[in-house]
């Protein structure tokens, strides 16, 4: 099966060839092979309409002023060129074997030795050398062995262990004799050594096969264009028509699934992914798409079962482990999620998807040091990614590293001065650092610009006003936060405390009584009811509530102190002595103060 660009995780390894075979006993080293073939591997630049370089890839010279590369690298490109010693050489697509994802490019003015094609597929265990424009830094080399010849989608591909990197896709794989055995097709995200190449013998068949694929090529070009313009309804219609006319073609079903997924039409996406998987069994990209569709319908057990089926043949594919980690997060199984994501990152240390999920899991678990470490790695890889910067600031704030949280927020605001979430986390950090007037300004500015979490902004603003003892302003902010269901309980608890400390005792007591009906096992609610009643001089009611709070959580020193005060107010000296003994066990400072205030008068009266 040959899927479009988004279905293949592309890699690098391009190679040129020696003009002659070397006997096995005198096989050349990777360095020697590289020296002989590097000039035959070219740096291919994909250009936009303005002539700017969009991507740096690889191509292999095959003679007749032609090179071979991957089709999905050049689909929809406004321009193509090869780097050359003097001036770049313009390239254009001459023939496209869409099904095998191989294209021949005409390059007028191209000179140099053509690759010597190997006559047959290499055997498992044979040494191979990959040469390509790795990471767009220029042509480089790596070596490995043939792991197996795998049948995928009805075609036989070369699986090899020569490490490759982005930018080398479309390059070549060579044997020790310097002959081209394959064109690097893509690298599965399953660790650094699970890579594939299309057999070199396919190159001779490109032109003939391309002539019979003009309709498919035109259809794919339309699909790529519609995807690029995010015209999802039209793409779905185009793919549906193709699936009716070519029902056995997995790509049509794949594009239909992609278009449905982009429109969040998850049942339709699931049906299309299932049809694509029937026609391309074991395809990881399609299998992961099917899992996503099930996850978004909250059918987590089915999604997990499907992902685990993929492991039967793809146990070293980091994408599968990352998907399992995501599913386990959604299932609320943190240990299983952590284990799967750790395996994904072990197999592919550069898998940012797994790192992001692991960081998200760390946030859920309030494991702030781990969250900070992972989000810092991610922001270093993508310094302009605003979402990652926001999440790093949140993790730093959670870790109580407020100075760094402020620095991260300011870095984001330097790039985007009006960014609402940058202002939110700046305000939160400033508030925690005691710079509360500045915090209020930042938080008000964030709310004026619609942050992703306005409820969080209102809560932090309420806390800031409360710290300044501006109770009316705090109450107003908490009432705004109370409107959001996701944080209603936290907002109401904070609102109740602000009402109590702002002198609105009856309103506060009513709020906490309502909370008690919903959360009768929460010591916080009973504590606050006790405090309000004590303030209002309702000693007996305060004693009942405070005793219940301590029954639920006996380690609350402040509540023991309040209970002692209530017993004193109720004229119960023996209970005052009993509670003082307990308070002495928990908090000597509070106990000594309570002794001076409440026990000494009894002692003096004796």
Coordinates of C-alpha atoms in Angstrom, one line a residue:
X1 CA 0.0 0.0 0.0
X2 CA 1.3 3.5 -0.9
X3 CA -0.3 6.1 1.4
X4 CA 0.1 9.9 1.0
X5 CA 2.5 12.1 2.7
X6 CA 0.7 12.4 6.0
X7 CA 0.4 8.6 6.3
X8 CA 4.2 8.0 6.0
X9 CA 6.7 9.1 8.6
X10 CA 9.5 10.1 6.3
X11 CA 13.2 9.8 7.0
X12 CA 16.5 10.2 5.5
X13 CA 19.1 8.1 3.9
X14 CA 20.4 8.7 0.4
X15 CA 23.2 6.9 -1.3
X16 CA 25.1 6.7 -4.5
X17 CA 26.8 3.7 -5.9
X18 CA 30.1 2.4 -6.8
X19 CA 30.7 1.7 -10.5
X20 CA 31.8 -1.9 -9.8
X21 CA 31.2 -4.7 -7.4
X22 CA 33.8 -5.5 -4.7
X23 CA 34.4 -9.1 -3.7
X24 CA 33.0 -9.9 -0.3
X25 CA 36.5 -10.6 1.1
X26 CA 37.6 -7.1 0.2
X27 CA 34.3 -5.3 1.0
X28 CA 34.7 -1.6 1.2
X29 CA 34.2 0.3 4.5
X30 CA 31.3 2.7 4.9
X31 CA 33.8 5.5 4.5
X32 CA 35.1 4.1 1.3
X33 CA 31.6 3.5 -0.1
X34 CA 30.7 7.1 0.9
X35 CA 33.7 8.5 -0.9
X36 CA 32.8 6.8 -4.1
X37 CA 29.0 7.4 -4.1
X38 CA 28.5 10.7 -2.3
X39 CA 28.5 12.7 -5.5
X40 CA 25.6 10.6 -6.8
X41 CA 23.4 11.5 -3.9
X42 CA 22.0 15.0 -4.3
X43 CA 20.4 17.5 -2.0
X44 CA 16.8 18.1 -3.2
X45 CA 15.1 21.4 -2.2
X46 CA 11.3 21.7 -2.2
X47 CA 10.2 25.3 -2.9
X48 CA 7.1 27.4 -2.4
X49 CA 5.5 29.8 -4.9
X50 CA 7.9 32.5 -3.7
X51 CA 11.0 30.3 -4.4
X52 CA 11.7 29.8 -0.7
X53 CA 12.9 26.5 0.6
X54 CA 10.1 24.5 2.3
X55 CA 12.1 21.4 2.9
X56 CA 15.5 19.8 2.2
X57 CA 15.3 16.2 1.0
X58 CA 17.4 13.7 -1.0
X59 CA 17.5 12.2 -4.5
X60 CA 19.7 9.6 -6.3
X61 CA 21.2 10.1 -9.7
X62 CA 20.2 7.3 -12.1
X63 CA 21.6 8.6 -15.4
X64 CA 20.1 10.5 -18.4
X65 CA 19.9 13.7 -16.4
X66 CA 17.4 12.1 -14.1
X67 CA 17.1 11.5 -10.3
X68 CA 14.8 9.3 -8.3
X69 CA 13.0 10.3 -5.1
X70 CA 9.8 9.8 -3.2
X71 CA 6.7 11.1 -4.8
X72 CA 5.0 12.4 -1.7
X73 CA 8.0 14.7 -1.1
X74 CA 7.3 16.6 -4.3
X75 CA 3.5 16.4 -4.6
X76 CA 2.1 19.9 -4.8
X77 CA 5.5 21.6 -4.7
X78 CA 5.7 25.0 -6.5
X79 CA 9.2 24.2 -7.5
X80 CA 12.1 21.8 -7.2
X81 CA 15.8 22.1 -7.5
X82 CA 19.1 20.2 -6.8
X83 CA 22.0 22.0 -5.1
X84 CA 25.1 22.1 -7.2
X85 CA 28.6 23.5 -6.9
X86 CA 27.9 26.5 -9.1
X87 CA 24.2 27.3 -9.3
X88 CA 21.1 25.2 -8.4
X89 CA 19.6 22.9 -11.1
X90 CA 15.9 23.1 -11.8
X91 CA 14.1 19.8 -11.5
X92 CA 10.6 18.7 -12.6
X93 CA 8.6 15.5 -12.2
X94 CA 8.8 13.4 -15.3
X95 CA 7.1 10.2 -14.2
X96 CA 5.3 9.3 -11.0
X97 CA 4.6 5.8 -9.8
X98 CA 2.1 6.9 -7.2
X99 CA 1.3 3.4 -5.9
X100 CA 5.0 2.7 -5.1
X101 CA 5.6 6.3 -4.1
X102 CA 8.6 6.7 -6.5
X103 CA 9.2 9.6 -8.9
X104 CA 11.7 10.3 -11.7
X105 CA 12.7 13.9 -12.0
X106 CA 14.2 15.5 -15.1
X107 CA 17.1 17.7 -14.2
X108 CA 18.5 19.5 -17.3
X109 CA 22.2 20.1 -17.0
X110 CA 22.7 17.3 -14.5
X111 CA 26.0 15.4 -14.9
X112 CA 27.9 12.8 -13.0
X113 CA 28.0 9.1 -12.6
X114 CA 24.7 7.2 -12.3
X115 CA 24.0 4.7 -9.6
X116 CA 24.8 1.1 -10.4
X117 CA 21.6 -0.9 -9.5
X118 CA 21.9 -4.1 -7.6
X119 CA 20.3 -7.0 -9.7
X120 CA 18.4 -8.5 -6.8
X121 CA 17.1 -7.9 -3.3
X122 CA 19.7 -8.2 -0.6
X123 CA 19.6 -11.1 1.9
X124 CA 18.7 -10.7 5.5
X125 CA 21.8 -9.9 7.5
X126 CA 23.6 -8.3 4.5
X127 CA 25.5 -5.1 5.3
X128 CA 24.0 -1.9 3.9
X129 CA 25.1 1.7 3.9
X130 CA 22.7 4.7 3.9
X131 CA 23.8 8.0 2.4
X132 CA 21.5 11.1 2.5
X133 CA 21.0 14.8 3.2
X134 CA 20.5 14.1 6.9
X135 CA 18.6 16.9 8.7
X136 CA 19.3 19.1 5.7
X137 CA 22.9 19.6 6.8
X138 CA 24.4 18.0 3.7
X139 CA 25.0 14.5 2.5
X140 CA 26.1 12.0 5.3
X141 CA 26.5 8.3 5.8
X142 CA 25.5 5.5 8.2
X143 CA 25.6 1.8 8.1
X144 CA 23.6 -1.2 9.3
X145 CA 22.2 -4.5 8.1
X146 CA 19.2 -5.8 6.3
X147 CA 16.8 -6.9 9.0
X148 CA 14.3 -8.6 6.7
X149 CA 12.4 -8.4 3.4
X150 CA 8.9 -7.4 4.5
X151 CA 5.7 -7.7 2.5
X152 CA 3.6 -4.6 3.1
X153 CA 0.5 -3.8 1.1
X154 CA 1.3 -6.5 -1.4
X155 CA 4.8 -5.2 -2.1
X156 CA 8.2 -6.4 -0.8
X157 CA 10.2 -3.7 1.0
X158 CA 13.7 -3.8 2.5
X159 CA 13.7 -3.4 6.3
X160 CA 17.2 -2.3 7.5
X161 CA 19.0 -1.0 10.6
X162 CA 21.1 1.8 9.0
X163 CA 20.2 4.9 11.1
X164 CA 18.6 7.7 9.1
X165 CA 17.4 11.2 9.9
X166 CA 14.8 13.6 8.5
X167 CA 16.0 15.1 5.2
X168 CA 17.4 11.8 3.8
X169 CA 14.0 10.6 2.5
X170 CA 14.2 9.8 -1.2
X171 CA 17.9 8.9 -0.9
X172 CA 19.5 5.5 -1.3
X173 CA 20.6 2.3 0.4
X174 CA 23.8 0.6 -0.9
X175 CA 25.5 -2.7 -0.4
X176 CA 29.2 -3.1 0.4
X177 CA 30.0 -3.2 -3.3
X178 CA 28.5 0.3 -3.7
X179 CA 25.5 -0.9 -5.7
X180 CA 22.1 0.8 -5.0
X181 CA 19.8 -1.8 -3.4
X182 CA 17.0 0.5 -2.4
X183 CA 15.6 4.0 -2.2
X184 CA 14.8 5.1 1.4
X185 CA 11.1 5.2 1.6
X186 CA 10.2 6.1 5.1
X187 CA 11.2 5.4 8.7
X188 CA 8.6 4.1 11.1
X189 CA 8.8 5.9 14.5
X190 CA 9.8 2.7 16.2
X191 CA 13.2 3.5 17.4
X192 CA 16.3 4.5 15.5
X193 CA 16.8 1.3 13.6
X194 CA 13.5 0.3 12.1
X195 CA 13.7 1.7 8.6
X196 CA 12.5 0.8 5.1
X197 CA 13.6 1.2 1.5
X198 CA 11.9 0.5 -1.8
X199 CA 13.9 -2.0 -4.0
X200 CA 16.1 -0.5 -6.6
X201 CA 14.7 -2.8 -9.2
X202 CA 11.5 -0.7 -9.1
X203 CA 13.3 2.3 -10.6
X204 CA 13.3 0.7 -14.1
X205 CA 9.5 0.2 -13.9
X206 CA 8.6 3.8 -12.9
X207 CA 7.9 5.2 -16.3
X208 CA 5.8 2.3 -17.5
X209 CA 3.8 2.1 -14.3
X210 CA 3.3 5.8 -14.2
X211 CA 1.7 5.8 -17.7
X212 CA -1.0 3.5 -16.3
X213 CA -1.6 5.6 -13.2
X214 CA -2.4 9.0 -14.6
X215 CA -5.9 8.9 -13.2
X216 CA -4.7 8.0 -9.7
X217 CA -2.0 10.6 -9.9
X218 CA -4.5 13.3 -10.8
X219 CA -6.8 12.2 -8.1
X220 CA -4.0 12.2 -5.5
X221 CA -2.9 15.7 -6.6
X222 CA -6.5 16.9 -6.0
X223 CA -6.6 15.2 -2.6
X224 CA -3.3 16.7 -1.5
X225 CA -4.4 20.2 -2.7
X226 CA -7.7 19.9 -0.8
X227 CA -5.9 18.8 2.3
X228 CA -3.5 21.6 2.1
X229 CA -6.3 24.1 1.9
X230 CA -8.3 22.3 4.7
X231 CA -11.3 21.9 2.4
X232 CA -12.4 18.8 4.3
X233 CA -15.9 18.4 3.0
X234 CA -14.7 18.5 -0.6
X235 CA -11.9 16.0 0.2
X236 CA -14.5 13.7 1.8
X237 CA -16.7 13.8 -1.3
X238 CA -13.7 13.3 -3.6
X239 CA -12.5 10.3 -1.5
X240 CA -16.0 8.8 -1.3
X241 CA -16.4 8.9 -5.1
X242 CA -13.0 7.2 -5.5
X243 CA -13.8 4.5 -2.9
X244 CA -17.0 3.7 -4.9
X245 CA -15.0 3.3 -8.2
X246 CA -12.0 1.7 -6.7
X247 CA -13.3 -0.1 -3.6
X248 CA -10.2 -2.2 -3.2
X249 CA -7.9 0.8 -3.0
X250 CA -6.8 1.5 0.6
X251 CA -5.7 5.1 -0.2
X252 CA -9.2 6.2 -1.1
X253 CA -10.6 5.0 2.2
X254 CA -7.6 6.5 4.0
X255 CA -8.3 10.0 2.6
X256 CA -12.0 9.6 3.4
X257 CA -11.0 8.8 7.0
X258 CA -8.6 11.8 7.2
X259 CA -11.3 14.2 5.9
X260 CA -13.9 12.7 8.4
X261 CA -11.5 13.0 11.3
X262 CA -10.7 16.6 10.4
X263 CA -14.4 17.4 10.7
X264 CA -14.6 15.4 14.0
X265 CA -17.1 13.0 12.3
X266 CA -15.7 10.2 14.4
X267 CA -18.2 7.4 13.4
X268 CA -17.5 8.1 9.7
X269 CA -13.8 8.2 10.4
X270 CA -13.9 4.9 12.2
X271 CA -15.8 3.3 9.3
X272 CA -13.3 4.6 6.7
X273 CA -10.3 3.6 8.8
X274 CA -11.7 0.1 9.2
X275 CA -12.2 -0.2 5.4
X276 CA -8.6 1.0 4.8
X277 CA -7.3 -1.5 7.3
X278 CA -9.1 -4.4 5.7
X279 CA -7.3 -3.5 2.5
X280 CA -3.9 -2.8 4.1
X281 CA -3.7 -5.2 7.1
X282 CA -1.2 -4.3 9.7
X283 CA -0.7 -0.7 8.4
X284 CA 0.3 1.2 11.5
X285 CA -0.8 4.6 10.4
X286 CA -4.3 3.4 9.6
X287 CA -4.5 1.3 12.8
X288 CA -3.5 4.4 14.8
X289 CA -6.2 6.4 13.0
X290 CA -8.8 3.8 13.9
X291 CA -7.7 4.0 17.6
X292 CA -8.0 7.8 17.5
X293 CA -11.5 7.5 16.1
X294 CA -12.5 5.1 18.9
X295 CA -10.9 7.3 21.6
X296 CA -12.8 10.3 20.5
X297 CA -16.0 8.2 20.9
X298 CA -14.8 7.2 24.4
X299 CA -14.6 3.6 23.4
X300 CA -11.3 3.2 25.2
X301 CA -11.3 -0.6 25.7
X302 CA -11.8 -1.1 21.9
X303 CA -9.1 1.4 21.1
X304 CA -6.7 -0.3 23.5
X305 CA -7.4 -3.7 22.1
X306 CA -6.8 -2.5 18.5
X307 CA -3.5 -0.8 19.6
X308 CA -2.3 -3.9 21.3
X309 CA -3.1 -5.9 18.1
X310 CA -0.6 -3.7 16.3
X311 CA 2.1 -4.6 18.9
X312 CA 1.9 -8.2 17.6
X313 CA 3.8 -7.2 14.5
X314 CA 5.1 -3.8 15.5
X315 CA 6.4 -4.2 19.0
X316 CA 9.2 -1.7 18.4
X317 CA 7.0 1.0 16.9
X318 CA 7.1 4.0 19.3
X319 CA 3.9 5.4 17.8
X320 CA 2.0 2.4 19.0
X321 CA 3.3 2.6 22.5
X322 CA 2.6 6.3 22.6
X323 CA -1.0 5.6 21.5
X324 CA -1.4 3.0 24.2
X325 CA -0.1 5.6 26.7
X326 CA -2.7 8.1 25.5
X327 CA -5.5 5.5 25.8
X328 CA -4.4 4.6 29.3
X329 CA -4.4 8.3 30.3
X330 CA -8.0 8.5 29.1
X331 CA -8.8 5.3 30.9
X332 CA -7.4 6.8 34.1
X333 CA -4.7 4.1 34.4
X334 CA -1.7 6.3 35.2
X335 CA 0.8 3.4 36.0
X336 CA 0.0 1.7 32.7
X337 CA 0.2 5.0 30.8
X338 CA 3.6 5.8 32.3
X339 CA 4.9 2.4 31.4
X340 CA 3.8 2.6 27.8
X341 CA 5.1 6.2 27.3
X342 CA 8.4 5.2 28.9
X343 CA 8.7 2.5 26.3
X344 CA 7.8 4.9 23.5
X345 CA 10.5 7.3 24.6
X346 CA 13.1 4.5 25.0
X347 CA 12.5 3.3 21.4
X348 CA 12.4 6.8 20.0
X349 CA 14.0 9.4 22.3
X350 CA 13.1 12.1 19.7
X351 CA 9.4 11.2 19.7
X352 CA 7.9 14.5 20.8
X353 CA 4.4 13.0 20.8
X354 CA 5.3 10.6 23.5
X355 CA 7.2 13.3 25.4
X356 CA 4.1 15.5 25.3
X357 CA 1.8 12.8 26.6
X358 CA 4.3 11.9 29.4
X359 CA 4.5 15.6 30.3
X360 CA 0.7 15.8 30.4
X361 CA 0.5 12.7 32.5
X362 CA 3.0 14.3 34.9
X363 CA 0.8 17.4 35.2
X364 CA -2.2 15.2 35.9
X365 CA -0.2 13.4 38.7
X366 CA 1.1 16.8 40.0
X367 CA 4.6 15.4 39.3
X368 CA 5.9 18.9 38.6
X369 CA 9.6 18.2 38.4
X370 CA 9.0 15.6 35.6
X371 CA 6.5 17.9 33.9
X372 CA 9.0 20.8 33.9
X373 CA 11.8 18.6 32.6
X374 CA 9.8 17.2 29.7
X375 CA 8.2 20.5 28.7
X376 CA 11.6 22.2 28.8
X377 CA 12.9 19.6 26.4
X378 CA 9.9 20.2 24.1
X379 CA 10.2 23.9 24.2
X380 CA 13.9 23.6 23.3
X381 CA 12.9 21.5 20.2
X382 CA 10.1 24.0 19.3
X383 CA 11.0 27.4 20.8
X384 CA 8.3 29.2 18.8
X385 CA 5.5 26.8 20.0
X386 CA 3.3 29.0 22.2
X387 CA 1.3 26.1 23.6
X388 CA 4.4 24.4 24.9
X389 CA 5.7 27.6 26.5
X390 CA 2.3 28.0 28.3
X391 CA 2.5 24.5 29.6
X392 CA 6.1 24.9 30.7
X393 CA 5.1 28.0 32.6
X394 CA 2.2 26.1 34.2
X395 CA 4.5 23.3 35.3
X396 CA 7.0 25.7 36.7
X397 CA 4.2 27.5 38.6
X398 CA 3.1 24.1 39.9
X399 CA 6.6 23.4 41.0
X400 CA 6.6 26.7 42.9
X401 CA 9.4 28.0 40.7
X402 CA 7.7 31.3 40.2
X403 CA 10.7 33.2 39.0
X404 CA 11.2 30.7 36.1
X405 CA 7.5 30.7 35.4
X406 CA 7.5 34.4 35.1
X407 CA 10.6 34.3 32.8
X408 CA 8.9 31.7 30.6
X409 CA 5.7 33.8 30.4
X410 CA 7.8 36.9 29.5
X411 CA 9.7 35.0 26.8
X412 CA 6.3 34.1 25.2
X413 CA 5.1 37.7 25.5
X414 CA 8.3 38.9 23.9
X415 CA 7.3 36.9 20.8
X416 CA 3.6 37.8 21.1
X417 CA 2.9 40.8 23.5
X418 CA -0.9 40.3 23.4
X419 CA -0.9 36.6 24.1
X420 CA -3.7 36.0 26.6
X421 CA -2.2 32.9 28.2
X422 CA 1.2 34.5 28.4
X423 CA -0.4 37.3 30.4
X424 CA -2.3 34.8 32.5
X425 CA 0.8 33.0 33.7
X426 CA 2.7 36.2 34.1
X427 CA -0.1 37.4 36.4
X428 CA -0.1 34.1 38.3
X429 CA 3.6 34.1 38.8
X430 CA 3.7 37.8 39.8
X431 CA 0.9 37.1 42.4
X432 CA 2.8 34.2 43.9
X433 CA 5.9 36.4 44.1
X434 CA 3.9 39.0 46.0
X435 CA 3.9 41.6 43.2
X436 CA 0.2 41.8 43.4
X437 CA -0.7 45.1 41.7
X438 CA 1.4 44.0 38.7
X439 CA -0.4 40.7 38.8
X440 CA -3.8 42.3 38.7
X441 CA -2.9 44.3 35.7
X442 CA -1.6 41.2 33.8
X443 CA -4.6 39.2 34.8
X444 CA -7.1 41.9 33.8
X445 CA -5.3 42.2 30.4
X446 CA -5.4 38.4 30.0
X447 CA -9.2 38.3 30.6
X448 CA -9.7 41.1 28.1
X449 CA -8.0 38.9 25.5
X450 CA -9.9 35.6 26.1
X451 CA -7.4 33.2 27.6
X452 CA -7.8 29.4 27.0
X453 CA -8.9 29.1 30.7
X454 CA -10.7 32.2 31.8
X455 CA -11.9 30.4 35.0
X456 CA -8.3 30.0 36.0
X457 CA -7.6 33.7 35.4
X458 CA -10.7 34.7 37.5
X459 CA -9.6 32.3 40.3
X460 CA -6.0 33.7 40.4
X461 CA -7.4 37.2 40.3
X462 CA -9.7 36.4 43.2
X463 CA -6.8 35.0 45.2
X464 CA -4.8 38.1 44.4
X465 CA -7.5 40.5 45.6
X466 CA -8.0 38.3 48.7
X467 CA -4.3 38.5 49.6
X468 CA -4.7 42.2 49.5
X469 CA -7.8 42.0 51.7
X470 CA -9.8 43.6 48.9
X471 CA -12.8 41.4 49.8
X472 CA -15.5 42.9 47.5
X473 CA -13.2 42.6 44.5
X474 CA -12.2 39.0 45.5
X475 CA -15.9 38.1 45.9
X476 CA -16.7 39.5 42.4
X477 CA -13.9 37.6 40.8
X478 CA -14.9 34.3 42.5
X479 CA -18.5 34.8 41.4
X480 CA -17.2 35.0 37.8
X481 CA -15.2 31.8 38.3
X482 CA -18.3 30.2 39.8
X483 CA -20.0 30.4 36.4
X484 CA -17.6 27.7 35.0
X485 CA -18.7 24.2 35.7
X486 CA -15.1 22.8 35.5
X487 CA -13.9 24.7 38.6
X488 CA -17.2 25.5 40.3
X489 CA -16.4 23.7 43.5
X490 CA -13.1 25.4 44.0
X491 CA -14.6 28.8 43.1
X492 CA -17.4 28.3 45.6
X493 CA -15.0 27.3 48.4
X494 CA -12.9 30.4 47.8
X495 CA -16.0 32.5 47.5
X496 CA -17.3 31.2 50.9
X497 CA -14.0 32.1 52.6
X498 CA -14.0 35.6 51.0
X499 CA -17.5 36.2 52.2
X500 CA -16.6 35.0 55.7
X501 CA -13.5 37.2 55.9
X502 CA -15.3 40.1 54.3
X503 CA -17.9 40.1 57.0
X504 CA -20.8 38.5 55.1
X505 CA -21.2 35.7 57.6
X506 CA -24.8 34.5 56.8
X507 CA -24.0 34.3 53.1
X508 CA -20.8 32.4 53.9
X509 CA -22.6 30.0 56.2
X510 CA -25.3 29.3 53.6
X511 CA -22.6 28.5 51.0
X512 CA -20.8 26.0 53.3
X513 CA -24.1 24.4 54.4
X514 CA -24.9 23.8 50.8
X515 CA -21.5 22.4 50.2
X516 CA -21.9 20.1 53.3
X517 CA -25.0 18.5 51.7
X518 CA -22.9 17.6 48.6
X519 CA -19.6 16.7 50.5
X520 CA -20.5 15.5 53.9
X521 CA -17.1 13.7 54.2
X522 CA -15.0 16.8 53.5
X523 CA -13.3 18.2 56.6
X524 CA -12.8 21.5 54.9
X525 CA -16.6 22.2 54.7
X526 CA -17.1 21.3 58.4
X527 CA -14.1 23.4 59.4
X528 CA -15.5 26.5 57.6
X529 CA -18.9 26.0 59.1
X530 CA -17.3 25.9 62.5
X531 CA -15.2 29.0 61.9
X532 CA -18.3 31.0 60.8
X533 CA -20.4 30.0 63.7
X534 CA -17.5 30.7 66.1
X535 CA -17.1 34.2 64.6
X536 CA -20.9 34.8 65.1
X537 CA -20.7 33.6 68.8
X538 CA -22.7 30.4 68.1
X539 CA -20.3 28.3 70.2
X540 CA -22.4 25.2 70.4
X541 CA -22.9 25.0 66.6
X542 CA -19.2 25.8 66.2
X543 CA -18.2 22.9 68.5
X544 CA -20.3 20.4 66.6
X545 CA -18.9 21.4 63.2
X546 CA -15.3 21.6 64.4
X547 CA -15.5 18.2 66.2
X548 CA -16.8 16.7 63.0
X549 CA -14.0 18.2 60.9
X550 CA -11.5 16.8 63.4
X551 CA -13.2 13.4 63.3
X552 CA -12.6 13.4 59.5
X553 CA -9.0 14.7 59.8
X554 CA -7.6 14.8 63.3
X555 CA -4.3 16.5 62.3
X556 CA -5.6 20.0 61.8
X557 CA -3.9 22.1 64.5
X558 CA -5.8 25.3 63.6
X559 CA -9.1 23.5 64.0
X560 CA -8.0 22.1 67.5
X561 CA -7.1 25.7 68.4
X562 CA -10.5 27.0 67.2
X563 CA -12.3 24.2 69.1
X564 CA -10.4 25.1 72.3
X565 CA -11.6 28.7 71.9
X566 CA -15.2 27.6 71.4
X567 CA -15.0 25.4 74.5
X568 CA -13.7 28.4 76.4
X569 CA -16.5 30.5 75.1
X570 CA -19.0 27.9 76.1
X571 CA -17.5 27.7 79.7
X572 CA -16.2 24.1 79.5
X573 CA -12.8 24.2 81.2
X574 CA -12.2 20.5 81.3
X575 CA -12.7 20.3 77.5
X576 CA -10.3 23.2 77.1
X577 CA -7.7 21.2 79.0
X578 CA -8.4 18.1 77.0
X579 CA -8.1 19.9 73.7
X580 CA -5.0 21.7 74.8
X581 CA -3.2 18.4 75.5
X582 CA -4.0 17.3 72.0
X583 CA -2.9 20.6 70.5
X584 CA 0.4 20.3 72.3
X585 CA 1.1 17.1 70.4
X586 CA 0.5 18.8 67.1
X587 CA 1.7 22.4 67.4
X588 CA 3.6 23.5 70.4
X589 CA 3.6 27.2 69.4
X590 CA -0.2 27.3 69.1
X591 CA -0.5 25.3 72.3
X592 CA 1.6 27.7 74.3
X593 CA -0.4 30.7 73.0
X594 CA -3.6 28.9 73.8
X595 CA -2.3 28.2 77.3
X596 CA -1.6 31.8 78.0
X597 CA -4.9 33.0 76.6
X598 CA -7.3 30.3 77.9
X599 CA -5.8 28.1 80.5
X600 CA -4.0 30.6 82.7
X601 CA -7.2 32.3 83.7
X602 CA -8.5 28.9 85.0
X603 CA -5.2 28.3 86.9
X604 CA -5.4 31.7 88.5
X605 CA -9.0 31.1 89.6
X606 CA -8.0 28.0 91.5

